[in-house]
Short mmCIF file of C-alpha atoms and ligand atoms in Angstrom, two decimals:
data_model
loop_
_atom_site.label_atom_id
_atom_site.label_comp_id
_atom_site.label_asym_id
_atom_site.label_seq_id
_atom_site.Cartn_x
_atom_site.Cartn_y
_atom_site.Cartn_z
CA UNK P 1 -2.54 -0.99 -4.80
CA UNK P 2 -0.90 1.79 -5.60
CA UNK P 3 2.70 1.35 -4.64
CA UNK P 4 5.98 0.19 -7.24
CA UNK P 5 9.17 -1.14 -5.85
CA UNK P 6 11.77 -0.87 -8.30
CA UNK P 7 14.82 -3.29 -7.64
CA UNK P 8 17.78 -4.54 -9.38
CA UNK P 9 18.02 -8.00 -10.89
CA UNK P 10 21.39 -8.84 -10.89
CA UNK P 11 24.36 -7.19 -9.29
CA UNK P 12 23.48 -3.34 -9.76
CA UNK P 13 24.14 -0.74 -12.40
CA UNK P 14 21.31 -2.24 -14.53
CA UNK P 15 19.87 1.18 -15.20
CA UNK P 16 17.08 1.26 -11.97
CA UNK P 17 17.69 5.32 -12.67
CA UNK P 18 16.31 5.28 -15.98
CA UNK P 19 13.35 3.47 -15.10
CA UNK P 20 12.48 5.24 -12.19
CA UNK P 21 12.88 8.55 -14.02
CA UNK P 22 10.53 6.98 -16.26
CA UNK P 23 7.68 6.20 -13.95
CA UNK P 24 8.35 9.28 -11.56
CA UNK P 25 6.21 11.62 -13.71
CA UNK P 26 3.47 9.19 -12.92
CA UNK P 27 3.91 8.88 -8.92
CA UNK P 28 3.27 11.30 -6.26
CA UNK P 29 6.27 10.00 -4.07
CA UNK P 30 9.80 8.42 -4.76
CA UNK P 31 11.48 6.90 -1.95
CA UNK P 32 14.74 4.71 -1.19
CA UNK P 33 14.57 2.46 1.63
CA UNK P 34 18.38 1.01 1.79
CA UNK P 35 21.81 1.76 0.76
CA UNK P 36 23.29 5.10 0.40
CA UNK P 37 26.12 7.19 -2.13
CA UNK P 38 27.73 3.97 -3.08
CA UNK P 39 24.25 3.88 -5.58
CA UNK P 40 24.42 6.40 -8.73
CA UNK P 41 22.31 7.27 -11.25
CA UNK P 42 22.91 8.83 -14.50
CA UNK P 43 20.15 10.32 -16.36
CA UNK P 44 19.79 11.41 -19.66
CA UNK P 45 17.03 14.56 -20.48
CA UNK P 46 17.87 16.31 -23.54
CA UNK P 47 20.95 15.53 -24.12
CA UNK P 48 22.03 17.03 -20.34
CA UNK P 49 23.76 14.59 -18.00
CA UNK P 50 22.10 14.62 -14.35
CA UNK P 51 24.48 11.89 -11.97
CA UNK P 52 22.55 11.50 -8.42
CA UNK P 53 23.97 9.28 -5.83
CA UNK P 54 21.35 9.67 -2.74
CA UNK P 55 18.66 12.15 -3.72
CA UNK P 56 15.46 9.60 -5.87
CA UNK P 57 15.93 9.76 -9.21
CA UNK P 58 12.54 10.97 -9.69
CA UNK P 59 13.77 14.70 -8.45
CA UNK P 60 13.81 16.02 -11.94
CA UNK P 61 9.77 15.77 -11.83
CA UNK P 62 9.21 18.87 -9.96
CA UNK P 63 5.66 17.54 -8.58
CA UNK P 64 7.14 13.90 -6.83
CA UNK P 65 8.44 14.12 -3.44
CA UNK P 66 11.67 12.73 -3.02
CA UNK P 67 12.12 10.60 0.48
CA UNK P 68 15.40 9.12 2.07
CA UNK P 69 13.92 6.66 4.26
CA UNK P 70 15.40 5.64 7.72
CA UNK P 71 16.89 2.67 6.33
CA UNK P 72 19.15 4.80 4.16
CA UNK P 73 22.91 5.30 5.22
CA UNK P 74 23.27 9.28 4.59
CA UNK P 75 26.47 11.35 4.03
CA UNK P 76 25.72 14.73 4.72
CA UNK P 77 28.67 16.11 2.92
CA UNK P 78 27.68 14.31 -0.46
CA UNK P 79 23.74 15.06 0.25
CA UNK P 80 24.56 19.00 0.60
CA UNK P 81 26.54 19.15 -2.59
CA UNK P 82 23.97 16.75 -4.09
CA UNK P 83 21.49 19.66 -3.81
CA UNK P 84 23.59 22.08 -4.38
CA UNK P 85 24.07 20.69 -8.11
CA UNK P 86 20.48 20.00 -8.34
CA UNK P 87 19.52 23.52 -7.33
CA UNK P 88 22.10 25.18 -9.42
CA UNK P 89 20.44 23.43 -12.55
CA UNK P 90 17.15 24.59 -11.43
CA UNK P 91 15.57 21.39 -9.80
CA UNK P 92 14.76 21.05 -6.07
CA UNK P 93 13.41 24.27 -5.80
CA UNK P 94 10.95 23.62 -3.23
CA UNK P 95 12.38 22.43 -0.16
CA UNK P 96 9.34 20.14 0.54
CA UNK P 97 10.25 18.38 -2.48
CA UNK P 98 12.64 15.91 -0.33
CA UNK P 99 11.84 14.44 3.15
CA UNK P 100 15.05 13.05 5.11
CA UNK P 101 14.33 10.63 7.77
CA UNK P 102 15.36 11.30 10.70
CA UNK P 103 16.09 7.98 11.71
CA UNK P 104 18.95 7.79 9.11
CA UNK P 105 22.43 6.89 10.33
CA UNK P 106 24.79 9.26 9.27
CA UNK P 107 28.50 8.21 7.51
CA UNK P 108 31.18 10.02 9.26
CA UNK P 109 34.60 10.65 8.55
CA UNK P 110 35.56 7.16 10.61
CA UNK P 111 33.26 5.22 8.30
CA UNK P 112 35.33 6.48 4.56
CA UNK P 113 38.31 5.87 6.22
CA UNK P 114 38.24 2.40 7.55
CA UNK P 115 36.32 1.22 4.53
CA UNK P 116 39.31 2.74 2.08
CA UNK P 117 42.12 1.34 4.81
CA UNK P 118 40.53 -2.22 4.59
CA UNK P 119 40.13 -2.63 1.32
CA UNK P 120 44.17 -1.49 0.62
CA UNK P 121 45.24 -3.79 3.89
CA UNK P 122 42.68 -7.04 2.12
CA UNK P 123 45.00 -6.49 -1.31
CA UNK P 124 43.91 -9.29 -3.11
CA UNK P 125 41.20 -10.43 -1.06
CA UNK P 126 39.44 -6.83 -0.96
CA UNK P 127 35.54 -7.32 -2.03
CA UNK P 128 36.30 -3.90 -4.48
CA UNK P 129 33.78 -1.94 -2.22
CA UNK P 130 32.84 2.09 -3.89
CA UNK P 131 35.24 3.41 -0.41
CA UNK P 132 31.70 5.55 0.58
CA UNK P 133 31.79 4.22 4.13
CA UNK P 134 28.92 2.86 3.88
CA UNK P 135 29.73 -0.74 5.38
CA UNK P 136 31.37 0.88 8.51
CA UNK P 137 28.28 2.50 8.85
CA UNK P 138 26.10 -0.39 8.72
CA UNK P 139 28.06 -1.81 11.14
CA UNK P 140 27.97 1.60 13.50
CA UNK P 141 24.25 0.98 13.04
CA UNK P 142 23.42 -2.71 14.18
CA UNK P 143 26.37 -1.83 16.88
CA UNK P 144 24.04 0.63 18.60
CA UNK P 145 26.86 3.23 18.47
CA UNK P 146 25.42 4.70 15.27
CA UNK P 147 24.66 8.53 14.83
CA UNK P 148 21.28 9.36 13.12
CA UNK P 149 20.45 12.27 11.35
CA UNK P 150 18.04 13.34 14.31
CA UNK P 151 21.00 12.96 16.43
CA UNK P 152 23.22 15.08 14.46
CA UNK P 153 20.70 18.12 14.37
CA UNK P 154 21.22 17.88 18.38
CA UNK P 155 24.76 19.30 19.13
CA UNK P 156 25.12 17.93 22.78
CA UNK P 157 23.92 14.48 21.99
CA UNK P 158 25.97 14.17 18.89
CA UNK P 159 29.22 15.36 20.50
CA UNK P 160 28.61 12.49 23.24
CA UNK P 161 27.64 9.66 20.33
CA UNK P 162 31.02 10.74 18.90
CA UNK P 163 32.47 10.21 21.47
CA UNK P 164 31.62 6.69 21.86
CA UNK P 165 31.99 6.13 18.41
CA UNK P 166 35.38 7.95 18.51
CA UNK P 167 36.74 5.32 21.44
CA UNK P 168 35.99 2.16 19.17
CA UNK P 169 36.89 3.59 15.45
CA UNK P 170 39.92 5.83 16.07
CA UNK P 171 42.34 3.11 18.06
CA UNK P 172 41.23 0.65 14.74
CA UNK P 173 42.18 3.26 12.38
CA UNK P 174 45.37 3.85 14.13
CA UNK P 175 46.37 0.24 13.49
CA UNK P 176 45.82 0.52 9.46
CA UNK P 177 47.73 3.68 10.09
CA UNK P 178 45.34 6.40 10.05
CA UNK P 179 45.26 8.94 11.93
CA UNK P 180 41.18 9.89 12.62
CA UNK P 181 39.92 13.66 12.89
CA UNK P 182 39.40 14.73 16.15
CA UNK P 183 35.93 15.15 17.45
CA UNK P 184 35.99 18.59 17.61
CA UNK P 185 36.42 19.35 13.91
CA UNK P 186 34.16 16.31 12.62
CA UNK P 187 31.39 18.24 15.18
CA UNK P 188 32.25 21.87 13.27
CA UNK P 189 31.83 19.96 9.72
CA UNK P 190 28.76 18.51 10.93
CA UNK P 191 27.56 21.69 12.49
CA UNK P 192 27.21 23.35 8.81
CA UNK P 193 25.21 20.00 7.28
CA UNK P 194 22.93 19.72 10.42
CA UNK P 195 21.79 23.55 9.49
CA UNK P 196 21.46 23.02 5.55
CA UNK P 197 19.57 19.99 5.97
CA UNK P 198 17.67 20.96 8.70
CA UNK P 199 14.55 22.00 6.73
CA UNK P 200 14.24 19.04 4.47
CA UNK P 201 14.26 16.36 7.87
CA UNK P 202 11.15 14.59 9.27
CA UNK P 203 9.45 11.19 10.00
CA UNK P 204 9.29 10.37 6.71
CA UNK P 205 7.62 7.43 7.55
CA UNK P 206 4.39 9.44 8.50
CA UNK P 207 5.18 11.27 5.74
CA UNK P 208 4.81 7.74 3.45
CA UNK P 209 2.11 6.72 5.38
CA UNK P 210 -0.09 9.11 4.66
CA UNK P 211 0.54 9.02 1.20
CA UNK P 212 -0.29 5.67 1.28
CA UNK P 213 -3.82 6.30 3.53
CA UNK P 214 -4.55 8.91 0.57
CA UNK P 215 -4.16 6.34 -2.06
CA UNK P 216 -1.23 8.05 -3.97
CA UNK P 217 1.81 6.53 -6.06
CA UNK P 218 4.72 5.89 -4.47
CA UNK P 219 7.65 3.82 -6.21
CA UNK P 220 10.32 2.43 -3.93
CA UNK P 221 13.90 3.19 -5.51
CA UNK P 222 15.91 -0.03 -4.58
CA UNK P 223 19.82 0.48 -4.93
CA UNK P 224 22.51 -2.03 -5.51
CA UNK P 225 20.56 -5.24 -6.06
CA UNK P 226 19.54 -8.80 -5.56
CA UNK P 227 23.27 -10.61 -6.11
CA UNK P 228 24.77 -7.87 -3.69
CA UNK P 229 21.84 -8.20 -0.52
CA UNK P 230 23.75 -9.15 2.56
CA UNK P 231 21.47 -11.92 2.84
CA UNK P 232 20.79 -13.34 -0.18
CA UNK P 233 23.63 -12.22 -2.50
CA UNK P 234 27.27 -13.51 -3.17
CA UNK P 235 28.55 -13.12 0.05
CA UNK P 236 30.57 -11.94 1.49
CA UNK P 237 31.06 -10.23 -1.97
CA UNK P 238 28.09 -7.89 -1.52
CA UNK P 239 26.49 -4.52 0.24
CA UNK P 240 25.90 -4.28 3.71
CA UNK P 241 22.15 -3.87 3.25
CA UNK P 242 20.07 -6.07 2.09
CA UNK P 243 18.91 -4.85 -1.32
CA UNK P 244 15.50 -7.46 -1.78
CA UNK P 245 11.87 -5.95 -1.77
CA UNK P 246 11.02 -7.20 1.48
CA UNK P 247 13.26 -4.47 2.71
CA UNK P 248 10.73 -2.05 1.80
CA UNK P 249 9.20 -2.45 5.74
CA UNK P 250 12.00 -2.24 7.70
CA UNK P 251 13.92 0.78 5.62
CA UNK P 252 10.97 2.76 5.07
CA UNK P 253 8.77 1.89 7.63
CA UNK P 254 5.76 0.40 5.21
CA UNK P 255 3.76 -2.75 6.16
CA UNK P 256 3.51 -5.56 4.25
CA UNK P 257 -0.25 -4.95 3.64
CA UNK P 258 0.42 -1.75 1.50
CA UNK P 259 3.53 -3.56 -0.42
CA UNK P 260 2.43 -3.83 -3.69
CA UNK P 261 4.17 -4.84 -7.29
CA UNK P 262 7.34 -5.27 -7.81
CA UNK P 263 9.74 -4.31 -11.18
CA UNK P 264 13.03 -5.66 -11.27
CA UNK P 265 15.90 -4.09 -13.71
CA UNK P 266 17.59 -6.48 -15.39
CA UNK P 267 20.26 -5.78 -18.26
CA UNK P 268 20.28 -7.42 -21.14
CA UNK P 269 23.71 -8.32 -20.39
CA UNK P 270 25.59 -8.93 -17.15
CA UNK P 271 27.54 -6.68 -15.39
CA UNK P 272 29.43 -6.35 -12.18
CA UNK P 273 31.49 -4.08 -10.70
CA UNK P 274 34.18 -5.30 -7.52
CA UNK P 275 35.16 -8.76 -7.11
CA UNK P 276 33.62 -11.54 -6.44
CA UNK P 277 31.99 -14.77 -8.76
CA UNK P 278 30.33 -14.06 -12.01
CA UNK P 279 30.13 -17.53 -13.56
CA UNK P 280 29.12 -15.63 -16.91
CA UNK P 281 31.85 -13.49 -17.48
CA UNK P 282 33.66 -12.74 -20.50
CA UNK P 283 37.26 -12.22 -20.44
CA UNK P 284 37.65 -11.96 -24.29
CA UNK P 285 36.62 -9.35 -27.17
CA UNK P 286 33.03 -9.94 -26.47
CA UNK P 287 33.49 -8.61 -23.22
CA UNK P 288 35.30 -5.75 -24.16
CA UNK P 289 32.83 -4.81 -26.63
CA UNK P 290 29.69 -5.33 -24.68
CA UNK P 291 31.86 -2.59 -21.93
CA UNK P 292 32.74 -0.09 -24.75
CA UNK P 293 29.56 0.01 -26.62
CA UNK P 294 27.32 -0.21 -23.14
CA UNK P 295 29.52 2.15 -21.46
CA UNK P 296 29.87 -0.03 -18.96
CA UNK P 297 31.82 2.28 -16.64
CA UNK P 298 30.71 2.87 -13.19
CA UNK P 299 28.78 6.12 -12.30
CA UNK P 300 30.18 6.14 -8.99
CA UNK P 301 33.71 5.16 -9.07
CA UNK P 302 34.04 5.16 -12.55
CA UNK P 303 35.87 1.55 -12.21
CA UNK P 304 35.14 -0.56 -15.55
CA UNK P 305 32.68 -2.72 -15.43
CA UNK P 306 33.43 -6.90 -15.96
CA UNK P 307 30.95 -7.52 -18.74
CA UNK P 308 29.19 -11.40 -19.49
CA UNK P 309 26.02 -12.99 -20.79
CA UNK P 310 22.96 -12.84 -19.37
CA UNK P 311 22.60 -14.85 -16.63
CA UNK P 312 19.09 -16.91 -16.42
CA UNK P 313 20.04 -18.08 -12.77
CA UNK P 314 20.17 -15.22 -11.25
CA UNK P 315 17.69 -13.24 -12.70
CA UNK P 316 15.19 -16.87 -11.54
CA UNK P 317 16.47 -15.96 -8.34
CA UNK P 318 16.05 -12.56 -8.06
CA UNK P 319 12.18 -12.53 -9.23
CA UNK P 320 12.13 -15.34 -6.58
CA UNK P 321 13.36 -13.51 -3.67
CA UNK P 322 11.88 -10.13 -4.31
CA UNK P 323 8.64 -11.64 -6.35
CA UNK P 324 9.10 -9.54 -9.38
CA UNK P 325 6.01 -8.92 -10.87
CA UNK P 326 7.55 -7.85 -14.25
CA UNK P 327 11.03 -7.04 -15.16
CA UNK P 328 12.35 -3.96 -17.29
CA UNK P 329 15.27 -4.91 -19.76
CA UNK P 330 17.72 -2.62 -20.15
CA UNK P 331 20.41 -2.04 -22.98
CA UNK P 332 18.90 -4.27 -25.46
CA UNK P 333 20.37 -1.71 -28.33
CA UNK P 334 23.73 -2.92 -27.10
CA UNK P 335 23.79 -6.23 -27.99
CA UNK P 336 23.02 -5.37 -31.74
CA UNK P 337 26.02 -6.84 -33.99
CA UNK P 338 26.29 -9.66 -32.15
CA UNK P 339 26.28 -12.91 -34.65
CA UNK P 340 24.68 -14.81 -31.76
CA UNK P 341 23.87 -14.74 -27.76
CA UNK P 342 24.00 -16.82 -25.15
CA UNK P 343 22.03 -17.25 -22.09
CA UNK P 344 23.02 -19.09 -18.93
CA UNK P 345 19.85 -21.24 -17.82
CA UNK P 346 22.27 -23.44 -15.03
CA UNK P 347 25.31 -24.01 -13.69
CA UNK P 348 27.56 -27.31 -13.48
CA UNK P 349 29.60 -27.61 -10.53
CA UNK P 350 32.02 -30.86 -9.98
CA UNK P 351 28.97 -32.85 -11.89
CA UNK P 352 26.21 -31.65 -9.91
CA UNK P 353 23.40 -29.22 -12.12
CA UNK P 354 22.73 -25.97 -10.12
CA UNK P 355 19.07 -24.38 -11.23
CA UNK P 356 19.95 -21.60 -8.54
CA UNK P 357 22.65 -19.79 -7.30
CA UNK P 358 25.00 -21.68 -5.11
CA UNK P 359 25.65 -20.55 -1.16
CA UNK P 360 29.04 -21.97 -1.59
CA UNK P 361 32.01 -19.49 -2.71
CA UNK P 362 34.30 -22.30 -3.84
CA UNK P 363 31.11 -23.96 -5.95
CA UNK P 364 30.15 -20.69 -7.22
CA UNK P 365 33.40 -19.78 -8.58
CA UNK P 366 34.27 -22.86 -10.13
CA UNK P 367 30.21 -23.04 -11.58
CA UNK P 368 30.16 -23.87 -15.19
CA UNK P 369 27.38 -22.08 -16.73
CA UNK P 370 25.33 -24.47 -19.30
CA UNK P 371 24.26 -21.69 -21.98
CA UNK P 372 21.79 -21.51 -24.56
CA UNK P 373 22.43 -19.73 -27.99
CA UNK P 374 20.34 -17.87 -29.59
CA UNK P 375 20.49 -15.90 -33.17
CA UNK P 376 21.63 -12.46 -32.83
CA UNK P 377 20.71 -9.22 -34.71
CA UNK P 378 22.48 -6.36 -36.71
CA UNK P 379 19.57 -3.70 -36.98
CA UNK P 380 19.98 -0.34 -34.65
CA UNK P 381 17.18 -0.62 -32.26
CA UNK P 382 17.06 3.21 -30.72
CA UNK P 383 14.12 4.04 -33.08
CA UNK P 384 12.06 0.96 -31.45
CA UNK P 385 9.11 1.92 -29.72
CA UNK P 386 6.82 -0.66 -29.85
CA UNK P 387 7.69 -4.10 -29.07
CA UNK P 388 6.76 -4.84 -33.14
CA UNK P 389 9.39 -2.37 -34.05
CA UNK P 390 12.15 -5.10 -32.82
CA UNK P 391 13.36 -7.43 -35.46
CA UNK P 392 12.08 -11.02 -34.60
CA UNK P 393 15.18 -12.32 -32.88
CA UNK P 394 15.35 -9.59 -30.63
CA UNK P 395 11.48 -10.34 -30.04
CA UNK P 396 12.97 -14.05 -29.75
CA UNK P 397 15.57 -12.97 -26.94
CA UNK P 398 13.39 -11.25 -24.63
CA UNK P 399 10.77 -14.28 -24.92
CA UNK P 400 13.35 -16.65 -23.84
CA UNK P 401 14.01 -14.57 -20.85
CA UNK P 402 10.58 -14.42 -20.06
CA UNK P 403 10.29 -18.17 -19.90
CA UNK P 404 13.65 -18.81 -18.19
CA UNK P 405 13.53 -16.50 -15.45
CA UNK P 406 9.08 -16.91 -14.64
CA UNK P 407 8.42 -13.01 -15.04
CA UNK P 408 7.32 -11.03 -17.74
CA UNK P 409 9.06 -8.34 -19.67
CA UNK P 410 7.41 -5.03 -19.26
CA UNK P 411 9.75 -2.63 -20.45
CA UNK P 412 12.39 -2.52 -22.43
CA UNK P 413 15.23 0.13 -22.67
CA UNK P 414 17.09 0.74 -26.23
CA UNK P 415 18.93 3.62 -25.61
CA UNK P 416 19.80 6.45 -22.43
CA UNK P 417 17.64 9.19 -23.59
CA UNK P 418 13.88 9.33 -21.35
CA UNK P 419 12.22 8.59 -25.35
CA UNK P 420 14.37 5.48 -26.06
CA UNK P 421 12.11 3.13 -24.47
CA UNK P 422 9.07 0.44 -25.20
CA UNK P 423 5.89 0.08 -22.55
CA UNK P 424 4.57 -2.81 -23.02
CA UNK P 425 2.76 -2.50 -19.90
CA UNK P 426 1.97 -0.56 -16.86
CA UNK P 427 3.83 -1.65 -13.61
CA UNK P 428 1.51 -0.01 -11.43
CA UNK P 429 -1.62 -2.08 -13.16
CA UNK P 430 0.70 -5.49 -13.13
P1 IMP Z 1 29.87 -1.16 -0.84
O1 IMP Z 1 28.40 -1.13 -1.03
O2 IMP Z 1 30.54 0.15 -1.21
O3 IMP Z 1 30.30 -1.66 0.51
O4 IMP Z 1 30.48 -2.22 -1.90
C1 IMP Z 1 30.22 -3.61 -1.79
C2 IMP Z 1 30.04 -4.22 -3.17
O5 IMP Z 1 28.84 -3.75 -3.75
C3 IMP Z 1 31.15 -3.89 -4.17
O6 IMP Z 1 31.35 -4.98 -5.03
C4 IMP Z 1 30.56 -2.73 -4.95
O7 IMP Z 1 31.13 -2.59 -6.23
C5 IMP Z 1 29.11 -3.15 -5.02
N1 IMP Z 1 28.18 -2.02 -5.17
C6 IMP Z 1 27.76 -1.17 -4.21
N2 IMP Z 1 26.88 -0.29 -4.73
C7 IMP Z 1 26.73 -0.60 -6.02
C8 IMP Z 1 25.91 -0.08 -7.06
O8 IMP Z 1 25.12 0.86 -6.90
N3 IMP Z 1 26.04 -0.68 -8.27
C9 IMP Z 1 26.87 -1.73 -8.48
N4 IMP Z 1 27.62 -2.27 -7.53
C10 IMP Z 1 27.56 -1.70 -6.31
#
């Protein structure tokens, strides 16, 4: 079957871009199914720097149509300027190169500003959201106020679903002390996205489908990822999607029958970005070297990143949930200099063993992870490109993952640049 989900493994930023950069000048169609600007990706193609935060990374292959499927929270402002950028380097020339759904909900105005005044008003307690709006949005959504995109290319409807939206949103912003903009110039702004984004919006699910009918590849981008699904994650520090591959029905409108494999990203490393528990954390020199030599900074808000070992758990759990087929490592050149690693293959929490990640907040915060060391390595691994080019306790490392977490290492990533990576085996042909 010819379709690839891509998701993330742990709690995002694992370097999904990269990888579906990778395998986007092999597939007809890219599409993302959940989540919206709060995602980024930065890719690397000669040396030039190309950040995306809604449009597929697979847009720099001129022959792969792009699609942001209905399940897809979509800020027009960031989506025009997003093309803008993309056009003025020469991509995205074609307008039929990306397909909006038109089922879509739109972020407003309302959305930014509640999520930025709840975060300040939460102080401590604030889940260290990216501020895109994109929970108030959500919420818009399974409210049945929401506006879709299809509703915002219709100026009399949208003005009324404003309106609605307006009645609830505005007297709540007025109590964190914001004063919302009125309807009249959120419908002007919107007037000028509705007409520039007018030619790229469809059903995109036809659009999928019969890609699918004509037996063509089509990768699903995931954003965010497994530890941050509303579900499934670390509530209620998380996204307001859910992020696992099952999504890949309701957010872009494709049956279970034509679901594929599935890759998950997984750093070498762990990252997270916000609050919330990461049993593996390191709060010492480690850390701080595993964020300056990863450049652990994030593409979207450009907050640093809290860096720790690899966590076993989660990963276990995440090719659980979204039945990875094969997982892509990612950053393995970091970890280079490192006298030895560790990998988390439990938790202990008030003298109970945890093989998987625990519901509780309290027993997840206080979890003790029970690591595993492992010899480290000093050699420079960007010149790897076959797994034999990696010195044996690299080789080691990854094999240890691939018994710890049940799913096989596919690809691995030594470096940013498109070149800088090992196949060790087709994800299509898992
Ligand atoms: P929101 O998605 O902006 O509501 O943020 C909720 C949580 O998800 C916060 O901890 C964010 O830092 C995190 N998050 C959202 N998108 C990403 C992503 O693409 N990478 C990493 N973390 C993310």
């Amino acid at each position: 079957m010819p379709t690839l989900i891509i998701v993330g493994a742990q709690w995002g930023d694992e370097g999904k871009g990269k990888v579906v950069d990778h395998f986007a000048a092999h597939a007809d169609m890219v599409a993302r199914y959940q989540g919206g600007n709060n995602a980024g990706h930065t890719l690397v193609v000669g040396g030039e720097k190309t950040v995306v935060h809604l449009i597929p990374a697979g847009v720099l292959h001129a022959g792969t149509t792009c699609v942001l499927g209905n399940g897809v929270v979509i800020d027009p402002k960031v989506l025009c300027g997003e093309i803008e950028g993309l056009q003025a380097k020469g991509y995205l020339s074609d307008p039929a190169q990306l397909r909006i759904d038109e089922r879509a909900h739109v972020i407003l105005p309302v959305h930014r500003m509640l999520d930025v005044a709840r975060e300040a008003a939460l102080g401590e307690r604030a889940i260290g959201t990216t501020g895109r709006g994109i929970g108030p949005c959500y919420e818009d959504k399974a409210a049945r106020r929401g506006v879709r995109i299809v509703d915002m290319l219709d100026p009399r409807y949208f003005a009324d679903a404003l309106d609605k939206i307006l009645s609830e949103r505005g007297p709540l912003l007025k109590l964190y002390g914001e004063e919302p903009p009125s309807a009249q110039e959120i419908l002007d702004e919107y007037a000028v996205y509705a007409e520039r984004l007018r030619p790229y919006v469809t059903d995109a699910t036809q659009v999928v489908a019969d890609e699918i009918a004509a037996g063509k590849r089509i990768l699903f981008e995931g954003a965010q990822a497994a530890m941050l699904d509303l579900d499934h994650g670390t509530y209620p520090f998380v996204t307001s999607s859910n992020t696992v591959a099952g999504v890949v029905g309701s957010g872009a409108g494709v049956a279970p029958k034509h679901v594929g494999r599935v890759l998950g990203i997984a750093k070498s490393y762990t990252t997270r970005v916000g609050a919330g528990p990461f049993p593996t954390e390191l709060e010492d020199e480690v850390g701080a070297k595993l964020r300056e030599v990863g450049g652990e900074f994030g593409a979207t808000t450009g907050r640093p990143r809290r860096c720790g070992w690899f966590d076993a758990v989660v990963v276990r759990q995440a090719a659980r949930l979204s039945g990875l087929s094969g997982i892509a490592l990612t950053k393995l050149d970091v970890l280079s200099g490192l006298p030895t690693l560790k990998i988390a293959t439990a938790y202990e929490c008030d003298g109970e063993r945890y093989d998987r990640v625990p519901a509780s907040v309290p027993a997840l915060t206080q979890a003790q992870p029970i690591y595993e060391e492992l010899e480290g390595w000093t050699e420079d691994l960007s010149g790897a490109r076959r797994f034999e080019d990696l010195p044996e306790a690299a080789r080691k490392y990854i094999s240890r993952i691939e018994q710890l977490t049940g799913a096989p290492v596919t690809l691995i990533s030594v470096g940013a640049e498109r070149e800088e990576t090992i196949l060790l085996r087709d994800p299509f042909l898992l």
